[in-house]
Amino acid sequence: MSHFNGLLHGAKVVLGVYSVLPRSRQNHSQYGLLHLQTHYLLSKSEDLTLSWSYNINGTLAYAKLFYIGDSQSKKLIALKPSVGSGDINMDAAFQDRFFLNISDTQALVKILAVQRSDKGTYRYEITNLDLVSISSDVEIIVLCE
Protein backbone atom coordinates (compact mmCIF):
# COMPACT_ATOMS: atom_id res chain seq x y z
CA MET A 1 0.00 0.00 0.00
CA SER A 2 1.33 3.42 -0.91
CA HIS A 3 0.91 6.59 1.05
CA PHE A 4 2.13 10.13 1.42
CA ASN A 5 3.04 11.71 4.72
CA GLY A 6 3.18 15.49 4.75
CA LEU A 7 5.48 16.97 7.34
CA LEU A 8 4.95 20.63 7.85
CA HIS A 9 7.12 22.74 10.14
CA GLY A 10 6.26 26.37 10.81
CA ALA A 11 3.48 26.56 8.25
CA LYS A 12 -0.29 26.71 8.18
CA VAL A 13 -2.42 24.23 6.27
CA VAL A 14 -4.78 25.83 3.79
CA LEU A 15 -6.38 22.70 2.40
CA GLY A 16 -6.10 19.04 3.31
CA VAL A 17 -7.11 16.79 0.44
CA TYR A 18 -5.55 13.83 -1.28
CA SER A 19 -4.87 12.84 -4.84
CA VAL A 20 -3.17 9.97 -6.59
CA LEU A 21 -1.69 10.98 -9.91
CA PRO A 22 -0.65 7.99 -12.03
CA ARG A 23 1.36 9.00 -15.11
CA SER A 24 0.81 5.82 -17.10
CA ARG A 25 -2.35 4.64 -18.90
CA GLN A 26 -1.86 1.05 -17.78
CA ASN A 27 -3.45 -0.23 -14.58
CA HIS A 28 -0.73 0.10 -11.95
CA SER A 29 -2.84 0.04 -8.80
CA GLN A 30 0.06 -1.44 -6.83
CA TYR A 31 1.98 1.79 -7.42
CA GLY A 32 0.97 5.14 -6.03
CA LEU A 33 1.89 8.36 -4.40
CA LEU A 34 -0.92 9.30 -2.04
CA HIS A 35 -0.88 12.98 -1.28
CA LEU A 36 -2.74 14.12 1.83
CA GLN A 37 -1.95 17.80 1.58
CA THR A 38 -1.78 19.79 -1.63
CA HIS A 39 -1.51 23.39 -0.44
CA TYR A 40 0.80 25.11 2.05
CA LEU A 41 0.47 28.70 3.26
CA LEU A 42 3.66 30.17 4.69
CA SER A 43 5.05 33.49 5.75
CA LYS A 44 8.24 34.67 4.13
CA SER A 45 11.43 33.20 5.73
CA GLU A 46 9.70 30.12 7.18
CA ASP A 47 11.19 26.67 6.52
CA LEU A 48 9.10 23.97 4.86
CA THR A 49 9.68 20.20 4.86
CA LEU A 50 7.78 17.95 2.47
CA SER A 51 7.87 14.17 2.87
CA TRP A 52 6.60 11.50 0.48
CA SER A 53 6.43 7.78 1.20
CA TYR A 54 5.70 5.37 -1.62
CA ASN A 55 5.83 1.78 -2.79
CA ILE A 56 7.12 1.40 -6.33
CA ASN A 57 7.49 -2.40 -6.18
CA GLY A 58 11.16 -2.40 -7.02
CA THR A 59 14.06 -0.05 -7.42
CA LEU A 60 13.81 3.62 -8.23
CA ALA A 61 15.14 4.34 -11.72
CA TYR A 62 15.03 8.10 -11.20
CA ALA A 63 13.26 10.86 -9.30
CA LYS A 64 12.63 14.45 -10.36
CA LEU A 65 11.45 17.62 -8.64
CA PHE A 66 9.94 20.29 -10.89
CA TYR A 67 8.75 23.86 -10.39
CA ILE A 68 5.68 24.62 -12.50
CA GLY A 69 5.33 28.31 -13.26
CA ASP A 70 2.24 30.40 -13.98
CA SER A 71 2.53 29.60 -17.68
CA GLN A 72 2.47 25.86 -16.82
CA SER A 73 6.07 25.51 -18.00
CA LYS A 74 8.11 22.99 -15.98
CA LYS A 75 11.57 23.79 -14.63
CA LEU A 76 13.66 20.85 -13.43
CA ILE A 77 14.97 21.63 -9.93
CA ALA A 78 16.53 18.27 -9.10
CA LEU A 79 17.20 14.88 -10.68
CA LYS A 80 18.32 11.73 -8.91
CA PRO A 81 19.28 9.19 -11.59
CA SER A 82 19.07 6.12 -9.33
CA VAL A 83 19.15 5.30 -5.64
CA GLY A 84 22.53 3.58 -5.90
CA SER A 85 24.24 6.64 -7.36
CA GLY A 86 23.81 8.74 -4.23
CA ASP A 87 24.09 11.93 -6.28
CA ILE A 88 21.28 14.43 -6.75
CA ASN A 89 21.80 16.88 -9.60
CA MET A 90 20.44 20.28 -8.52
CA ASP A 91 19.81 23.42 -10.53
CA ALA A 92 22.31 26.02 -9.29
CA ALA A 93 19.52 28.51 -8.54
CA PHE A 94 18.08 26.16 -5.88
CA GLN A 95 21.23 24.64 -4.32
CA ASP A 96 21.55 27.01 -1.37
CA ARG A 97 18.05 26.53 0.08
CA PHE A 98 16.62 23.24 -1.27
CA PHE A 99 17.82 20.00 0.30
CA LEU A 100 16.66 16.57 -0.90
CA ASN A 101 17.00 13.06 0.47
CA ILE A 102 15.56 10.37 -1.83
CA SER A 103 15.38 6.58 -1.43
CA ASP A 104 13.40 3.67 -2.95
CA THR A 105 10.59 4.30 -0.44
CA GLN A 106 10.74 7.94 0.69
CA ALA A 107 11.64 11.47 -0.37
CA LEU A 108 12.28 14.50 1.82
CA VAL A 109 12.46 18.01 0.42
CA LYS A 110 13.42 20.83 2.77
CA ILE A 111 13.14 24.43 1.63
CA LEU A 112 14.96 26.88 3.89
CA ALA A 113 13.74 30.45 4.40
CA VAL A 114 10.89 30.39 1.88
CA GLN A 115 10.87 33.47 -0.36
CA ARG A 116 8.05 35.08 -2.33
CA SER A 117 9.64 33.76 -5.52
CA ASP A 118 9.14 30.19 -4.19
CA LYS A 119 5.36 30.44 -4.56
CA GLY A 120 3.89 28.08 -7.09
CA THR A 121 3.36 24.42 -7.80
CA TYR A 122 6.03 21.78 -7.28
CA ARG A 123 5.80 18.31 -8.82
CA TYR A 124 7.62 15.28 -7.41
CA GLU A 125 7.86 12.51 -10.00
CA ILE A 126 9.30 9.02 -9.59
CA THR A 127 9.91 6.22 -12.08
CA ASN A 128 10.80 2.63 -11.29
CA LEU A 129 12.90 0.21 -13.34
CA ASP A 130 9.73 -0.98 -15.13
CA LEU A 131 9.38 2.64 -16.32
CA VAL A 132 6.14 3.17 -14.40
CA SER A 133 5.96 6.86 -13.42
CA ILE A 134 3.82 8.52 -10.78
CA SER A 135 3.76 12.12 -9.63
CA SER A 136 2.33 14.39 -6.97
CA ASP A 137 1.79 18.17 -7.05
CA VAL A 138 2.04 20.57 -4.11
CA GLU A 139 1.18 24.27 -4.21
CA ILE A 140 3.10 26.68 -1.99
CA ILE A 141 1.59 30.07 -1.20
CA VAL A 142 3.90 32.65 0.38
CA LEU A 143 2.37 35.56 2.28
CA CYS A 144 3.78 39.07 2.02
CA GLU A 145 4.88 40.64 5.27
Coordinates of N, CA and C in Angstrom, one line a residue:
M1 N 0.8 -1.2 0.0 CA 0.0 0.0 0.0 C 0.9 1.2 0.0
S2 N 0.5 2.2 -0.8 CA 1.3 3.4 -0.9 C 0.7 4.5 -0.1
H3 N 1.5 5.5 0.3 CA 0.9 6.6 1.1 C 1.9 7.8 1.0
F4 N 1.3 8.9 1.3 CA 2.1 10.1 1.4 C 2.0 10.7 2.8
N5 N 3.1 11.1 3.4 CA 3.0 11.7 4.7 C 3.5 13.1 4.5
G6 N 2.7 14.1 4.9 CA 3.2 15.5 4.8 C 3.7 16.0 6.1
L7 N 4.9 16.4 6.1 CA 5.5 17.0 7.3 C 5.5 18.5 7.1
L8 N 5.0 19.2 8.0 CA 5.0 20.6 7.9 C 5.5 21.3 9.1
H9 N 6.5 22.1 9.0 CA 7.1 22.7 10.1 C 7.0 24.2 9.9
G10 N 6.4 24.9 10.9 CA 6.3 26.4 10.8 C 5.4 26.9 9.7
A11 N 4.4 26.1 9.3 CA 3.5 26.6 8.2 C 2.0 26.2 8.6
K12 N 1.1 26.9 8.0 CA -0.3 26.7 8.2 C -0.9 25.9 7.0
V13 N -1.8 25.0 7.3 CA -2.4 24.2 6.3 C -3.6 25.0 5.7
V14 N -3.6 25.2 4.4 CA -4.8 25.8 3.8 C -5.8 24.8 3.4
L15 N -5.4 23.7 2.9 CA -6.4 22.7 2.4 C -5.8 21.3 2.6
G16 N -6.6 20.4 3.1 CA -6.1 19.0 3.3 C -6.9 18.1 2.5
V17 N -6.4 17.7 1.3 CA -7.1 16.8 0.4 C -6.1 15.8 0.0
Y18 N -6.5 14.8 -0.7 CA -5.6 13.8 -1.3 C -5.8 13.6 -2.8
S19 N -4.7 13.2 -3.4 CA -4.9 12.8 -4.8 C -3.8 11.8 -5.2
V20 N -4.1 10.9 -6.0 CA -3.2 10.0 -6.6 C -3.1 10.3 -8.1
L21 N -1.9 10.5 -8.5 CA -1.7 11.0 -9.9 C -0.8 10.0 -10.7
P22 N -1.4 8.9 -11.2 CA -0.6 8.0 -12.0 C -0.3 8.6 -13.4
R23 N 0.9 8.4 -13.9 CA 1.4 9.0 -15.1 C 1.2 8.0 -16.3
S24 N 0.9 6.8 -16.0 CA 0.8 5.8 -17.1 C -0.6 5.4 -17.3
R25 N -1.0 5.0 -18.6 CA -2.3 4.6 -18.9 C -2.6 3.2 -18.4
Q26 N -1.6 2.4 -18.2 CA -1.9 1.0 -17.8 C -2.4 1.0 -16.3
N27 N -3.0 -0.1 -15.9 CA -3.4 -0.2 -14.6 C -2.3 -0.6 -13.7
H28 N -1.8 0.3 -12.9 CA -0.7 0.1 -12.0 C -1.2 0.4 -10.5
S29 N -2.3 -0.3 -10.1 CA -2.8 0.0 -8.8 C -1.9 -0.3 -7.7
Q30 N -0.9 -1.1 -7.9 CA 0.1 -1.4 -6.8 C 1.1 -0.3 -6.6
Y31 N 1.1 0.6 -7.5 CA 2.0 1.8 -7.4 C 1.1 3.0 -7.0
G32 N 1.7 3.9 -6.4 CA 1.0 5.1 -6.0 C 1.7 6.1 -5.2
L33 N 1.3 7.3 -5.2 CA 1.9 8.4 -4.4 C 0.7 9.1 -3.8
L34 N 0.3 8.7 -2.7 CA -0.9 9.3 -2.0 C -0.5 10.6 -1.4
H35 N -1.2 11.6 -1.7 CA -0.9 13.0 -1.3 C -2.0 13.5 -0.4
L36 N -1.7 13.7 0.9 CA -2.7 14.1 1.8 C -2.9 15.6 1.9
Q37 N -1.9 16.4 1.5 CA -1.9 17.8 1.6 C -1.4 18.4 0.3
T38 N -2.2 19.3 -0.3 CA -1.8 19.8 -1.6 C -1.4 21.3 -1.6
H39 N -1.8 22.0 -0.5 CA -1.5 23.4 -0.4 C -0.8 23.7 0.9
Y40 N 0.1 24.6 0.8 CA 0.8 25.1 2.1 C 0.8 26.6 2.0
L41 N 0.5 27.3 3.1 CA 0.5 28.7 3.3 C 1.5 29.1 4.3
L42 N 2.5 29.8 3.8 CA 3.7 30.2 4.7 C 3.9 31.7 4.7
S43 N 4.5 32.1 5.7 CA 5.0 33.5 5.8 C 6.5 33.5 5.2
K44 N 6.9 34.6 4.7 CA 8.2 34.7 4.1 C 9.2 34.3 5.2
S45 N 10.3 33.6 4.9 CA 11.4 33.2 5.7 C 11.1 32.0 6.6
E46 N 10.0 31.4 6.5 CA 9.7 30.1 7.2 C 10.3 29.0 6.4
D47 N 10.7 27.9 7.1 CA 11.2 26.7 6.5 C 10.0 25.7 6.3
L48 N 10.1 24.9 5.2 CA 9.1 24.0 4.9 C 9.7 22.6 4.6
T49 N 9.2 21.6 5.2 CA 9.7 20.2 4.9 C 8.5 19.4 4.3
L50 N 8.8 18.8 3.1 CA 7.8 18.0 2.5 C 8.3 16.5 2.5
S51 N 7.4 15.6 2.8 CA 7.9 14.2 2.9 C 6.9 13.3 2.1
W52 N 7.4 12.5 1.2 CA 6.6 11.5 0.5 C 7.1 10.1 0.8
S53 N 6.1 9.2 1.1 CA 6.4 7.8 1.2 C 5.7 7.1 0.1
Y54 N 6.3 6.0 -0.5 CA 5.7 5.4 -1.6 C 6.2 3.9 -1.7
N55 N 5.5 3.1 -2.5 CA 5.8 1.8 -2.8 C 5.8 1.7 -4.3
I56 N 7.0 1.5 -4.9 CA 7.1 1.4 -6.3 C 7.4 0.0 -6.8
N57 N 7.3 -1.0 -5.9 CA 7.5 -2.4 -6.2 C 8.8 -2.6 -7.0
G58 N 9.9 -2.2 -6.4 CA 11.2 -2.4 -7.0 C 12.1 -1.3 -6.7
T59 N 13.0 -1.1 -7.6 CA 14.1 -0.1 -7.4 C 13.7 1.2 -8.2
L60 N 14.0 2.3 -7.6 CA 13.8 3.6 -8.2 C 14.8 3.8 -9.4
A61 N 14.3 4.1 -10.6 CA 15.1 4.3 -11.7 C 15.6 5.8 -11.7
Y62 N 14.7 6.7 -11.4 CA 15.0 8.1 -11.2 C 13.9 8.8 -10.5
A63 N 14.2 10.0 -9.9 CA 13.3 10.9 -9.3 C 13.5 12.3 -9.8
K64 N 12.5 13.1 -9.9 CA 12.6 14.4 -10.4 C 11.8 15.4 -9.5
L65 N 12.2 16.6 -9.3 CA 11.5 17.6 -8.6 C 11.4 18.8 -9.6
F66 N 10.2 19.2 -9.9 CA 9.9 20.3 -10.9 C 9.3 21.5 -10.2
Y67 N 9.5 22.7 -10.7 CA 8.8 23.9 -10.4 C 7.9 24.2 -11.6
I68 N 6.6 24.3 -11.4 CA 5.7 24.6 -12.5 C 5.2 26.1 -12.4
G69 N 5.6 26.9 -13.3 CA 5.3 28.3 -13.3 C 3.9 28.6 -13.7
D70 N 3.6 29.9 -13.6 CA 2.2 30.4 -14.0 C 1.9 30.0 -15.4
S71 N 2.8 29.9 -16.3 CA 2.5 29.6 -17.7 C 2.5 28.1 -17.9
Q72 N 2.5 27.3 -16.8 CA 2.5 25.9 -16.8 C 3.7 25.2 -17.4
S73 N 4.8 26.1 -17.5 CA 6.1 25.5 -18.0 C 6.8 24.8 -16.8
K74 N 7.4 23.7 -17.0 CA 8.1 23.0 -16.0 C 9.6 23.3 -16.0
K75 N 10.1 23.6 -14.8 CA 11.6 23.8 -14.6 C 12.1 22.7 -13.7
L76 N 13.1 21.9 -14.2 CA 13.7 20.9 -13.4 C 14.5 21.4 -12.3
I77 N 14.2 21.2 -11.1 CA 15.0 21.6 -9.9 C 16.0 20.6 -9.6
A78 N 15.6 19.3 -9.5 CA 16.5 18.3 -9.1 C 16.2 17.0 -9.8
L79 N 17.3 16.2 -10.1 CA 17.2 14.9 -10.7 C 18.1 13.9 -9.9
K80 N 17.5 12.8 -9.5 CA 18.3 11.7 -8.9 C 18.2 10.6 -9.9
P81 N 19.3 10.2 -10.6 CA 19.3 9.2 -11.6 C 18.9 7.8 -11.1
S82 N 19.4 7.4 -9.9 CA 19.1 6.1 -9.3 C 19.5 6.2 -7.9
V83 N 18.9 5.3 -7.1 CA 19.1 5.3 -5.6 C 20.6 5.0 -5.4
G84 N 21.2 4.0 -6.1 CA 22.5 3.6 -5.9 C 23.6 4.6 -6.2
S85 N 23.2 5.6 -7.0 CA 24.2 6.6 -7.4 C 24.6 7.6 -6.2
G86 N 23.6 7.8 -5.4 CA 23.8 8.7 -4.2 C 23.8 10.2 -4.6
D87 N 24.0 10.5 -5.9 CA 24.1 11.9 -6.3 C 22.7 12.5 -6.7
I88 N 22.5 13.7 -6.3 CA 21.3 14.4 -6.8 C 21.8 15.6 -7.5
N89 N 21.4 15.7 -8.8 CA 21.8 16.9 -9.6 C 20.8 18.0 -9.4
M90 N 21.3 19.1 -8.9 CA 20.4 20.3 -8.5 C 20.7 21.4 -9.4
D91 N 19.7 22.2 -9.8 CA 19.8 23.4 -10.5 C 20.5 24.4 -9.6
A92 N 21.5 25.1 -10.1 CA 22.3 26.0 -9.3 C 21.5 27.1 -8.6
A93 N 20.4 27.5 -9.2 CA 19.5 28.5 -8.5 C 18.8 28.0 -7.3
F94 N 18.8 26.7 -7.0 CA 18.1 26.2 -5.9 C 19.0 25.5 -4.9
Q95 N 20.3 25.4 -5.2 CA 21.2 24.6 -4.3 C 21.4 25.2 -2.9
D96 N 21.3 26.4 -2.7 CA 21.5 27.0 -1.4 C 20.4 26.8 -0.4
R97 N 19.2 26.6 -0.8 CA 18.1 26.5 0.1 C 17.2 25.3 0.0
F98 N 17.4 24.5 -1.1 CA 16.6 23.2 -1.3 C 17.5 22.0 -1.0
F99 N 17.1 21.2 -0.1 CA 17.8 20.0 0.3 C 16.9 18.8 0.1
L100 N 17.4 17.8 -0.6 CA 16.7 16.6 -0.9 C 17.4 15.3 -0.4
N101 N 16.5 14.4 0.1 CA 17.0 13.1 0.5 C 16.0 12.1 -0.1
I102 N 16.5 11.2 -1.1 CA 15.6 10.4 -1.8 C 16.0 8.9 -1.7
S103 N 15.1 8.0 -1.5 CA 15.4 6.6 -1.4 C 14.3 5.8 -2.3
D104 N 14.4 4.5 -2.2 CA 13.4 3.7 -2.9 C 12.0 3.8 -2.3
T105 N 11.9 4.3 -1.1 CA 10.6 4.3 -0.4 C 10.2 5.7 0.1
Q106 N 11.1 6.7 0.1 CA 10.7 7.9 0.7 C 11.5 9.1 0.1
A107 N 11.0 10.3 0.1 CA 11.6 11.5 -0.4 C 11.4 12.6 0.6
L108 N 12.4 13.3 1.0 CA 12.3 14.5 1.8 C 12.8 15.7 1.1
V109 N 12.0 16.8 1.0 CA 12.5 18.0 0.4 C 12.3 19.1 1.5
K110 N 13.4 19.7 1.8 CA 13.4 20.8 2.8 C 13.8 22.1 2.0
I111 N 12.9 23.1 2.2 CA 13.1 24.4 1.6 C 13.4 25.4 2.8
L112 N 14.6 26.0 2.8 CA 15.0 26.9 3.9 C 14.5 28.3 3.5
A113 N 14.1 29.0 4.5 CA 13.7 30.5 4.4 C 13.0 30.7 3.1
V114 N 11.7 30.2 3.1 CA 10.9 30.4 1.9 C 10.8 31.9 1.5
Q115 N 10.9 32.1 0.2 CA 10.9 33.5 -0.4 C 9.6 33.6 -1.2
R116 N 9.2 34.8 -1.5 CA 8.0 35.1 -2.3 C 8.2 34.4 -3.7
S117 N 9.4 34.4 -4.2 CA 9.6 33.8 -5.5 C 9.5 32.2 -5.5
D118 N 9.4 31.6 -4.3 CA 9.1 30.2 -4.2 C 7.7 29.8 -4.4
K119 N 6.8 30.8 -4.4 CA 5.4 30.4 -4.6 C 5.1 29.7 -5.9
G120 N 4.2 28.8 -5.9 CA 3.9 28.1 -7.1 C 3.7 26.6 -6.8
T121 N 3.6 25.9 -7.9 CA 3.4 24.4 -7.8 C 4.7 23.7 -8.0
Y122 N 4.9 22.7 -7.2 CA 6.0 21.8 -7.3 C 5.5 20.4 -7.6
R123 N 6.2 19.7 -8.5 CA 5.8 18.3 -8.8 C 7.0 17.4 -8.5
Y124 N 6.7 16.3 -7.7 CA 7.6 15.3 -7.4 C 7.2 14.1 -8.3
E125 N 8.1 13.6 -9.1 CA 7.9 12.5 -10.0 C 8.9 11.4 -9.8
I126 N 8.4 10.2 -9.7 CA 9.3 9.0 -9.6 C 9.0 8.0 -10.7
T127 N 10.0 7.3 -11.1 CA 9.9 6.2 -12.1 C 10.7 5.0 -11.6
N128 N 10.1 3.8 -11.7 CA 10.8 2.6 -11.3 C 11.5 2.0 -12.5
L129 N 12.2 0.9 -12.3 CA 12.9 0.2 -13.3 C 12.0 -0.4 -14.4
D130 N 10.7 -0.6 -14.1 CA 9.7 -1.0 -15.1 C 9.2 0.2 -15.9
L131 N 9.8 1.4 -15.7 CA 9.4 2.6 -16.3 C 7.9 3.1 -16.0
V132 N 7.4 2.7 -14.9 CA 6.1 3.2 -14.4 C 6.4 4.5 -13.6
S133 N 5.8 5.5 -14.0 CA 6.0 6.9 -13.4 C 4.7 7.3 -12.7
I134 N 4.9 7.9 -11.5 CA 3.8 8.5 -10.8 C 4.3 9.9 -10.3
S135 N 3.4 10.8 -10.1 CA 3.8 12.1 -9.6 C 2.7 12.7 -8.7
S136 N 3.2 13.7 -8.0 CA 2.3 14.4 -7.0 C 2.7 15.9 -7.0
D137 N 1.6 16.7 -7.0 CA 1.8 18.2 -7.1 C 1.5 18.8 -5.7
V138 N 2.2 19.8 -5.3 CA 2.0 20.6 -4.1 C 2.1 22.0 -4.5
E139 N 1.1 22.8 -4.0 CA 1.2 24.3 -4.2 C 1.6 25.0 -3.0
I140 N 2.6 25.9 -3.1 CA 3.1 26.7 -2.0 C 2.7 28.1 -2.2
I141 N 2.0 28.7 -1.2 CA 1.6 30.1 -1.2 C 2.4 30.8 -0.1
V142 N 3.1 31.9 -0.5 CA 3.9 32.6 0.4 C 3.2 34.0 0.6
L143 N 3.0 34.3 1.9 CA 2.4 35.6 2.3 C 3.4 36.7 2.3
C144 N 2.9 37.9 1.9 CA 3.8 39.1 2.0 C 3.8 39.6 3.5
E145 N 4.8 40.1 3.9 CA 4.9 40.6 5.3 C 5.0 42.1 5.2

